[in-house]
PDB file of C-alpha atoms and ligand atoms in Angstrom:
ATOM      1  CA  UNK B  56      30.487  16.014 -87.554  1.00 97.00           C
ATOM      2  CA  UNK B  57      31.436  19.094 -89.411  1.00 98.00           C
ATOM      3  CA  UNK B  58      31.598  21.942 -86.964  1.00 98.00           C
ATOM      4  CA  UNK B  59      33.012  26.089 -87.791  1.00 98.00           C
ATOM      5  CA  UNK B  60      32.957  28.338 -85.346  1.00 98.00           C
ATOM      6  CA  UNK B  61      32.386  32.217 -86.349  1.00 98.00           C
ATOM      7  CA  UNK B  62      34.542  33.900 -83.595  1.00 98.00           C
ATOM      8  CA  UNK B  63      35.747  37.387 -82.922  1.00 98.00           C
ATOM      9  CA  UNK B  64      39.348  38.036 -81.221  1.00 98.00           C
ATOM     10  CA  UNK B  65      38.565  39.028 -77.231  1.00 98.00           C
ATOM     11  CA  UNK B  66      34.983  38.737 -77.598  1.00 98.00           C
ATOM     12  CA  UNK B  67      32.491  36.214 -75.729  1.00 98.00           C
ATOM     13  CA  UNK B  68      33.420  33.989 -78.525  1.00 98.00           C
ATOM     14  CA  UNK B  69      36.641  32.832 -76.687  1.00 98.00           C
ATOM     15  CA  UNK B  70      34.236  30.735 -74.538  1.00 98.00           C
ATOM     16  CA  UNK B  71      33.044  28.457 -77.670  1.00 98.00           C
ATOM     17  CA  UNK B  72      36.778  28.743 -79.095  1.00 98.00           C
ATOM     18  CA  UNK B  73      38.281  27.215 -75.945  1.00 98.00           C
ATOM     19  CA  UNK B  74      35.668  24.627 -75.876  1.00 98.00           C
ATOM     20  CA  UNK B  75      36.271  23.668 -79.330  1.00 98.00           C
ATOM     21  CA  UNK B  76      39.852  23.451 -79.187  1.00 98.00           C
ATOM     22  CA  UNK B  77      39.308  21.268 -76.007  1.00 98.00           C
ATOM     23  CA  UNK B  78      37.492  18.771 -77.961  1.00 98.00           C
ATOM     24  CA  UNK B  79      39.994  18.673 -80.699  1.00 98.00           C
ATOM     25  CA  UNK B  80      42.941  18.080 -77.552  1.00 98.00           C
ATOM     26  CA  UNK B  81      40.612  15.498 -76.096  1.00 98.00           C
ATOM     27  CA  UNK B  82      38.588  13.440 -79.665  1.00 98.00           C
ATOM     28  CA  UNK B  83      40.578  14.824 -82.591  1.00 98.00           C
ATOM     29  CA  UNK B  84      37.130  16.323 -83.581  1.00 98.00           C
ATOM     30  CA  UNK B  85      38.124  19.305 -85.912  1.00 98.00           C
ATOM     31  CA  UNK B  86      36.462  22.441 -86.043  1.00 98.00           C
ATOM     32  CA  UNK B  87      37.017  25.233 -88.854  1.00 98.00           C
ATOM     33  CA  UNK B  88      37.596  29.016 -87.302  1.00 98.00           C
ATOM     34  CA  UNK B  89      36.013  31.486 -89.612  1.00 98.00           C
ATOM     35  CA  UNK B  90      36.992  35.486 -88.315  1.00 98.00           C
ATOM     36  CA  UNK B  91      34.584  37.858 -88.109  1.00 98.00           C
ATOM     37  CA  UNK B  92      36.295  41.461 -87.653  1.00 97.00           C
ATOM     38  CA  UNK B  93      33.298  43.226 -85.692  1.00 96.00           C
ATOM     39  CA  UNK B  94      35.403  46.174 -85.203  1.00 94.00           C
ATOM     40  CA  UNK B  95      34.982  46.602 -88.910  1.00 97.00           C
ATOM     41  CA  UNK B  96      31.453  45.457 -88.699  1.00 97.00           C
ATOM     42  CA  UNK B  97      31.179  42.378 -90.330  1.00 98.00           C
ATOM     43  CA  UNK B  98      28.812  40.904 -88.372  1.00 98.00           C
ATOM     44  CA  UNK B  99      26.126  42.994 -90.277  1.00 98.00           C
ATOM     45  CA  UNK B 100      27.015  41.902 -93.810  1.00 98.00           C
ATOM     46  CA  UNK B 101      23.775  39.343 -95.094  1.00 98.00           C
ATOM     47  CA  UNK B 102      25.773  36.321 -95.215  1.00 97.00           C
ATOM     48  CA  UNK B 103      26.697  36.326 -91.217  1.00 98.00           C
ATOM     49  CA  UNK B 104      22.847  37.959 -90.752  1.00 98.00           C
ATOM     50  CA  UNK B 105      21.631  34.704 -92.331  1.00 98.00           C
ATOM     51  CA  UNK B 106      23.571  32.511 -89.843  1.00 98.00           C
ATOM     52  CA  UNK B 107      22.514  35.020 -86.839  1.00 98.00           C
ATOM     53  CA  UNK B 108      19.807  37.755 -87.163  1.00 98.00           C
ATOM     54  CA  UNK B 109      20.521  39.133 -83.833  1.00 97.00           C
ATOM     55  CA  UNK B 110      24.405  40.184 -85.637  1.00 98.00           C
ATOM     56  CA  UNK B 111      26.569  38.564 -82.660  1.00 98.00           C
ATOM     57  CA  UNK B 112      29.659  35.903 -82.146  1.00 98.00           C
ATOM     58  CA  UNK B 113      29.536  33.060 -81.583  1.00 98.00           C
ATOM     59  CA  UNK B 114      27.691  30.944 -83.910  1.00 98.00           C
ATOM     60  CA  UNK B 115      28.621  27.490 -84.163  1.00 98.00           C
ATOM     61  CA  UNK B 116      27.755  25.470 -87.344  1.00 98.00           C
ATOM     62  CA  UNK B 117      26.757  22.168 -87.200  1.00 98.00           C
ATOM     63  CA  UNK B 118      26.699  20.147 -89.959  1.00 98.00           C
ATOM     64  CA  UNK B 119      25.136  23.323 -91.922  1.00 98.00           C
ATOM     65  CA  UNK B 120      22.758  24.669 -89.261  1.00 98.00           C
ATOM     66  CA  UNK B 121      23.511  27.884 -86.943  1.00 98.00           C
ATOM     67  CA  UNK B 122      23.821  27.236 -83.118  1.00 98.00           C
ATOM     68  CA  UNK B 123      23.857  30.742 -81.252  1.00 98.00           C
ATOM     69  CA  UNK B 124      23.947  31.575 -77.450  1.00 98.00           C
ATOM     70  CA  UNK B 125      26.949  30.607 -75.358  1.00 98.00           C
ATOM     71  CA  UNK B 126      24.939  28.811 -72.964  1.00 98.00           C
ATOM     72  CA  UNK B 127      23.598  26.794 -75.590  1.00 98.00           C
ATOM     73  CA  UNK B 128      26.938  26.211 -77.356  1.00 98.00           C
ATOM     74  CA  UNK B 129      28.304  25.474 -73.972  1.00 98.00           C
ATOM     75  CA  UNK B 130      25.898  22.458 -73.704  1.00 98.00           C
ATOM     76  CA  UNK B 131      25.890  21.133 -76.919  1.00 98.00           C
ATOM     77  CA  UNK B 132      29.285  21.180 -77.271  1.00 98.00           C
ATOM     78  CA  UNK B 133      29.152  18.906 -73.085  1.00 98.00           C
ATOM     79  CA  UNK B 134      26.888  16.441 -73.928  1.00 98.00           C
ATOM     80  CA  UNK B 135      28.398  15.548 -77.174  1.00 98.00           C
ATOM     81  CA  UNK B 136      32.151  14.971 -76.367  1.00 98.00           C
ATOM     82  CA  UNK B 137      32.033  14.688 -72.727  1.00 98.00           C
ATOM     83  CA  UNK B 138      35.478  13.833 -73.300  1.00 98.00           C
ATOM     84  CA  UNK B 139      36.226  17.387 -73.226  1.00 98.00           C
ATOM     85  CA  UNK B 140      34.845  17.819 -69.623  1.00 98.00           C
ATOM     86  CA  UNK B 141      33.757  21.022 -70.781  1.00 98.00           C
ATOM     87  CA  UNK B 142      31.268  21.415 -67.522  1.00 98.00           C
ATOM     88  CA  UNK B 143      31.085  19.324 -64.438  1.00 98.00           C
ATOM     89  CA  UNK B 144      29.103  15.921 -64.289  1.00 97.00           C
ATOM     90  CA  UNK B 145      28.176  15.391 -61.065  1.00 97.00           C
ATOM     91  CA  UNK B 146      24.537  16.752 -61.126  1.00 97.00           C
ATOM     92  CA  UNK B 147      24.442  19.642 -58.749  1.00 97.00           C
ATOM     93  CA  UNK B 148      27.667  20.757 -59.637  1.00 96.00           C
ATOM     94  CA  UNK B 149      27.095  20.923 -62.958  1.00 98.00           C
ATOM     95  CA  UNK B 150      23.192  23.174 -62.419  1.00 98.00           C
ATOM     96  CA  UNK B 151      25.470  25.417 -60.160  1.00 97.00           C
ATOM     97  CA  UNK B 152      27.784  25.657 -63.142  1.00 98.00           C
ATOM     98  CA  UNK B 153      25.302  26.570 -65.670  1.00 98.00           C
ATOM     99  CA  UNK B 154      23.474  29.170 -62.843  1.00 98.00           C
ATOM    100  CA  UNK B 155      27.011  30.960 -62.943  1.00 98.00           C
ATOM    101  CA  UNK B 156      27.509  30.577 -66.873  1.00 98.00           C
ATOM    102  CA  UNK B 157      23.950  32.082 -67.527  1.00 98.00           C
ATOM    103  CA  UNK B 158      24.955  34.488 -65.098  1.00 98.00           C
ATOM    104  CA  UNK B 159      27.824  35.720 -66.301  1.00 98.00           C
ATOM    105  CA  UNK B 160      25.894  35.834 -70.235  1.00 98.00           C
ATOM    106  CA  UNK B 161      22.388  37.570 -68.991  1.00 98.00           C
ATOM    107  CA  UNK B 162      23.944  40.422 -66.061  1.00 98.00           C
ATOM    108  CA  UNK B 163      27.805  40.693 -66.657  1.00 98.00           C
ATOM    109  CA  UNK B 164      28.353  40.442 -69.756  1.00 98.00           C
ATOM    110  CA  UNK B 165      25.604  43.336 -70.605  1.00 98.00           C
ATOM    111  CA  UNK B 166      26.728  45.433 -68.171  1.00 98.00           C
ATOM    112  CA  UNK B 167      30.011  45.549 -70.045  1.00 98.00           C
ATOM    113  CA  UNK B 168      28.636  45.935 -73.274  1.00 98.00           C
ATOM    114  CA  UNK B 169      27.276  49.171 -71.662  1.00 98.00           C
ATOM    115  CA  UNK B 170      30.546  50.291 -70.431  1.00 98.00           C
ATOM    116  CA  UNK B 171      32.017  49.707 -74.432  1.00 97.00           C
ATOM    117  CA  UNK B 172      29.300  50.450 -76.396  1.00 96.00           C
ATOM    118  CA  UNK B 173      27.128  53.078 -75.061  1.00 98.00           C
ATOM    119  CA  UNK B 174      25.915  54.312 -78.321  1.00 97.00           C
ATOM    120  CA  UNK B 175      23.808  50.772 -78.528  1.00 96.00           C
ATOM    121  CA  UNK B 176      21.947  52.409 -75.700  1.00 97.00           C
ATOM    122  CA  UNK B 177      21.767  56.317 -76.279  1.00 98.00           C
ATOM    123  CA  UNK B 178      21.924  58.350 -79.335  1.00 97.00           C
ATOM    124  CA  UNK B 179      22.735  61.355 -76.615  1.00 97.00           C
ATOM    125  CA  UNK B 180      26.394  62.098 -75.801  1.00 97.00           C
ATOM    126  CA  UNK B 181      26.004  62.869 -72.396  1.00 98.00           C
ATOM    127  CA  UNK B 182      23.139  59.980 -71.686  1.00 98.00           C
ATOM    128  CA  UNK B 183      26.327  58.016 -73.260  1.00 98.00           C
ATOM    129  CA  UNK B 184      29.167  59.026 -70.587  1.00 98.00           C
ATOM    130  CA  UNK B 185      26.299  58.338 -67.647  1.00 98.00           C
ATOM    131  CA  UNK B 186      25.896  54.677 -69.018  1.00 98.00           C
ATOM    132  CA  UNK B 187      29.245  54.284 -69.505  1.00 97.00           C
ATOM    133  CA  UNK B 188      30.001  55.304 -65.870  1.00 97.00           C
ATOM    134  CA  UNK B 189      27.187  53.794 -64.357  1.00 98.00           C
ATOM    135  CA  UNK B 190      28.405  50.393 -66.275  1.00 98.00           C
ATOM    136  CA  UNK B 191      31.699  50.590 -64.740  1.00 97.00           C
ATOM    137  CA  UNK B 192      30.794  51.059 -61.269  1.00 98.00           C
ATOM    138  CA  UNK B 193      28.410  47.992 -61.777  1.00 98.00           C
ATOM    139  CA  UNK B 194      31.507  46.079 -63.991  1.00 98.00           C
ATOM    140  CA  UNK B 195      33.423  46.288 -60.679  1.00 98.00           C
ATOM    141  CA  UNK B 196      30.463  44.895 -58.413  1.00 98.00           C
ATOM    142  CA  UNK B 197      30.213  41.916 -60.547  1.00 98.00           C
ATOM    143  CA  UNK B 198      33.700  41.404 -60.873  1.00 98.00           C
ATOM    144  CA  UNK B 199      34.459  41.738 -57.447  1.00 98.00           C
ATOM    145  CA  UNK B 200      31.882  39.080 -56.798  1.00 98.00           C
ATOM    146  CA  UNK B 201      33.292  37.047 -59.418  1.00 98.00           C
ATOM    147  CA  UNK B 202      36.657  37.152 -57.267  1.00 98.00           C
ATOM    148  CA  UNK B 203      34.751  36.203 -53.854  1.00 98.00           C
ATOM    149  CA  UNK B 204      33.216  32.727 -56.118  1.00 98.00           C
ATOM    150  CA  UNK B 205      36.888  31.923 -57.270  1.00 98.00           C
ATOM    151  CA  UNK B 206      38.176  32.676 -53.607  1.00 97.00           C
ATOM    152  CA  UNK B 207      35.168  30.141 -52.405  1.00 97.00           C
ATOM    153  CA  UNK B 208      35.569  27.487 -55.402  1.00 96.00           C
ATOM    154  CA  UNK B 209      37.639  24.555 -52.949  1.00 95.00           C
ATOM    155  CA  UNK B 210      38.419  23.258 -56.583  1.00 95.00           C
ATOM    156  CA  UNK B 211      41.411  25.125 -58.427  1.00 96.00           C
ATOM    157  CA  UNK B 212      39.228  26.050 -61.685  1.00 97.00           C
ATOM    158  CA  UNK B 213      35.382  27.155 -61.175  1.00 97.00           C
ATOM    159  CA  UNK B 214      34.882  23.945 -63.455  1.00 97.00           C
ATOM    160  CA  UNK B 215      36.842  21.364 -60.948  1.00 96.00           C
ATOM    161  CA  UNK B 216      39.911  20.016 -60.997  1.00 96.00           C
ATOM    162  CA  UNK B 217      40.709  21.094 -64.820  1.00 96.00           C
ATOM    163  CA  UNK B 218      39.582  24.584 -66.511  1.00 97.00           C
ATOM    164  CA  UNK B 219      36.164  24.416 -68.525  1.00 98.00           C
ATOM    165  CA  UNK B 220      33.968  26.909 -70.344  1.00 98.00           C
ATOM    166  CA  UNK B 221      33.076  28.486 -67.109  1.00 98.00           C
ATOM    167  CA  UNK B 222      37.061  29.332 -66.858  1.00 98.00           C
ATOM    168  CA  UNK B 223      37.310  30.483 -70.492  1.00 98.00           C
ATOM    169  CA  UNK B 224      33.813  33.069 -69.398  1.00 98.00           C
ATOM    170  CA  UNK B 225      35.779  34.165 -66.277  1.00 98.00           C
ATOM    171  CA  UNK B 226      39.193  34.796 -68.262  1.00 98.00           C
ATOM    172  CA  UNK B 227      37.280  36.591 -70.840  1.00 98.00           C
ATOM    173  CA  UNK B 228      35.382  39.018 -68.401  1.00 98.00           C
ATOM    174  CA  UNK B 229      38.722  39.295 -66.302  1.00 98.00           C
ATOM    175  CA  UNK B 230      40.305  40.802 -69.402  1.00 98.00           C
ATOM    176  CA  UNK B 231      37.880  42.780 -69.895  1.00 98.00           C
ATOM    177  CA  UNK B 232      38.362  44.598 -66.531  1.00 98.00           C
ATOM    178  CA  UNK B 233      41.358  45.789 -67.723  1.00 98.00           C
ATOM    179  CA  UNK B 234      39.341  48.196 -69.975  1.00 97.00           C
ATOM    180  CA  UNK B 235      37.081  49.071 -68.020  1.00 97.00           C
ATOM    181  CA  UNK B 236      40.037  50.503 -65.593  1.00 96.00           C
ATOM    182  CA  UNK B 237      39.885  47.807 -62.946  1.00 97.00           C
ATOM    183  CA  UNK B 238      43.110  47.347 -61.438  1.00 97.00           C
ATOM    184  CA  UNK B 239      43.948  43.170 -61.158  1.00 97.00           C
ATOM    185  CA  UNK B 240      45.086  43.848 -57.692  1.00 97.00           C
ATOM    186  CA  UNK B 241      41.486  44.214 -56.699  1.00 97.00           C
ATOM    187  CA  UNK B 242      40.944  41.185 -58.261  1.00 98.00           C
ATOM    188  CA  UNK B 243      43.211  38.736 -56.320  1.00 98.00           C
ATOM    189  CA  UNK B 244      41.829  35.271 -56.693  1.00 98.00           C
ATOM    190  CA  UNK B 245      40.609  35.916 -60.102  1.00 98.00           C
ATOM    191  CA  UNK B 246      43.916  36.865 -60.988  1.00 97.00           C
ATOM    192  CA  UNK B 247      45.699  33.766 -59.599  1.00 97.00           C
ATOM    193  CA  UNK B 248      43.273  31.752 -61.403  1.00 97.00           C
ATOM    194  CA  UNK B 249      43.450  33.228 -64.318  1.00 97.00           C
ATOM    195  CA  UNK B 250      47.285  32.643 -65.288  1.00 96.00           C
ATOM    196  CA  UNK B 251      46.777  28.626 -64.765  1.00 97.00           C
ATOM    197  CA  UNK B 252      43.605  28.783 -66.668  1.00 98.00           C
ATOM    198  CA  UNK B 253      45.489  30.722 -69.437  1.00 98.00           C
ATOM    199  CA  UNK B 254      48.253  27.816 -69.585  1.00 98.00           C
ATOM    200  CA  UNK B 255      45.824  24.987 -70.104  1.00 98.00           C
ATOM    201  CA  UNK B 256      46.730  23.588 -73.678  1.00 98.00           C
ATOM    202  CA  UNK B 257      43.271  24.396 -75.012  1.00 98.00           C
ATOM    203  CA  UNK B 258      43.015  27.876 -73.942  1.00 98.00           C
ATOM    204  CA  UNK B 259      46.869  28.810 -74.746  1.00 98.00           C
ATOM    205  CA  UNK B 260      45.478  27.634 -78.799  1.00 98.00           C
ATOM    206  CA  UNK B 261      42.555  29.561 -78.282  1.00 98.00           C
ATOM    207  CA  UNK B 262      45.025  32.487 -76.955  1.00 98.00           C
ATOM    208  CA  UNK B 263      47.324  32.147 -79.316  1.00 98.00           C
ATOM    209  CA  UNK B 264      45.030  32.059 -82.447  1.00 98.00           C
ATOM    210  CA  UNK B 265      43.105  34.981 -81.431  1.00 98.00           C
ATOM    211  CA  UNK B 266      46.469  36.706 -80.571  1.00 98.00           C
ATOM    212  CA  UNK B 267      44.969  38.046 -77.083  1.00 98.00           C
ATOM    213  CA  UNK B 268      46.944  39.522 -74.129  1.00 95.00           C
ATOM    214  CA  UNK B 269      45.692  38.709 -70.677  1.00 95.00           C
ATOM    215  CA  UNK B 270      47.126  41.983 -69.564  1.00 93.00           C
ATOM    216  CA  UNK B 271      44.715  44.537 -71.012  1.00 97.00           C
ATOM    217  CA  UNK B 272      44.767  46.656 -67.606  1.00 96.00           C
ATOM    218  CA  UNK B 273      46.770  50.341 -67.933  1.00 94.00           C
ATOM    219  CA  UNK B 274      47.284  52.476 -64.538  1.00 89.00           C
ATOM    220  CA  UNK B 275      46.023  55.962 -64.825  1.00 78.00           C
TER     221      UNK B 275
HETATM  222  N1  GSH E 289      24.035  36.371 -75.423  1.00 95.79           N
HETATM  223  C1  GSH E 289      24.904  36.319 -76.576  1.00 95.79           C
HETATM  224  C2  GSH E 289      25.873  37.472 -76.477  1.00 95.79           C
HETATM  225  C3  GSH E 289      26.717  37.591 -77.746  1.00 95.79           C
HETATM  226  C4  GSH E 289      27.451  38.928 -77.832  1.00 95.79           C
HETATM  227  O1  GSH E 289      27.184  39.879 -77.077  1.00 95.79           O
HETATM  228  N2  GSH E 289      28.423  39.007 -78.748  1.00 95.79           N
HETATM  229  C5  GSH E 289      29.153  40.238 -78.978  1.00 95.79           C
HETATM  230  C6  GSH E 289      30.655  40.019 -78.809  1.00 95.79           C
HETATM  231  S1  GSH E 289      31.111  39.732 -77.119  1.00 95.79           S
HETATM  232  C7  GSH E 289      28.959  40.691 -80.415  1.00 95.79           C
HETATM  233  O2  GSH E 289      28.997  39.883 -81.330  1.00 95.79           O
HETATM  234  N3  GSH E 289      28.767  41.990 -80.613  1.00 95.79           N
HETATM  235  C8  GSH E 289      28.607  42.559 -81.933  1.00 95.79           C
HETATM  236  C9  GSH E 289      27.914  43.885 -81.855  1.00 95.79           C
HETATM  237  O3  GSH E 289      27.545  44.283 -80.754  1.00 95.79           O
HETATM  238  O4  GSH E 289      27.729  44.517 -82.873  1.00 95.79           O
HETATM  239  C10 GSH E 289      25.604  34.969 -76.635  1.00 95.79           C
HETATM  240  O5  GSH E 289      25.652  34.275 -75.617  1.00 95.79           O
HETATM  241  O6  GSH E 289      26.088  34.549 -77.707  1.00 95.79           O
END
């Protein structure tokens, strides 16, 4: 199979980066990273557009065709190398896992692209800074009930016994917080988790490759 993955550093693309680099630790299946600077807005030129109209990381190629959507990716990615143990297999753990994933993609996730980019949702400055503050009192809500599902896992990752794509979501979002001005220390059990999750061999490439800091959180 010949699989690229179109990533940004620190975006939701980590998920399908730490999944990939998974399989390669657990099948030898290679994968080819291709950057896409979205700070610099690359994601607009027409030859990304043509793998993804909608102008967004991830897209995973396969064998020539464009696979978007993290859940998606997520599952592909499961069912063919379960090798990776990329999500859980026992039935009901694994639906649970996926309710969290989609989750985390459909309600978190936006609600922190409305903290960072406002001007996606307002051309008005001031309609701006309201979204933005209304998106990081809701940031913190989530997050804090992100930290209650860790606390309540009984397993040491959210995936089970070893970290999965659910973890690499979680780290992502948890680094996240740091920019939106969430102190860690409100985050207890997240934070724990987070440091193992980060030392798995397949997230530490991922890490490493997309030269990311877990630390992004500053005091005031
Ligand atoms: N639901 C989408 C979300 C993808 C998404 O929001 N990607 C962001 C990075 S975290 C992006 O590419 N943003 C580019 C932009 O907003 O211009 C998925 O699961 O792939």
């Amino acid at each position: 199979m010949n699989l690229e993955l179109y990533f940004s550093p620190g975006a939701c693309s980590f998920v399908a980066h730490f999944a990939l680099e998974a399989i390669q630790q657990a099948s030898g299946q290679s994968f080819e990273p291709r950057l896409v600077k979205i700070h610099k807005g690359e994601q607009f030129a027409p030859e990304f557009l043509a793998l993804n109209t909608n102008a967004q990381v991830p897209v995973l190629v396969v064998d020539g065709k464009p696979l978007t959507q993290i859940v998606a990716i997520s599952i592909f990615l499961d069912q063919s190398f379960p090798q990776a143990k990329l999500l859980p297999t026992d039935i009901w753990a694994r639906a649970s896992a996926l309710s969290t994933l989609t989750w985390f993609n459909n309600s978190v996730h936006p609600t922190f692209t409305h903290f960072f980019m406002p001007a996606k949702f307002a051309t008005d400055e001031t309609a701006q800074s309201l979204i933005k503050e209304k998106a990081r009192v809701d940031y913190r809500k989530h997050m804090e009930r992100l930290d209650g599902m860790v606390k309540n896992a009984g397993t040491p990752f959210l995936n089970g016994a070893t970290p999965g794509v659910l973890d690499a979501y979680a780290l992502t979002l948890y680094r996240w917080s740091g920019f939106a001005g969430i102190d860690p220390a409100s985050l207890p059990a997240l934070r724990d988790c987070v440091q193992p999750t980060a030392a798995a061999p397949a997230m530490a490439a991922a890490i490493a490759r997309e030269r990311i800091d877990l630390h992004t959180y500053k005091a005031a």
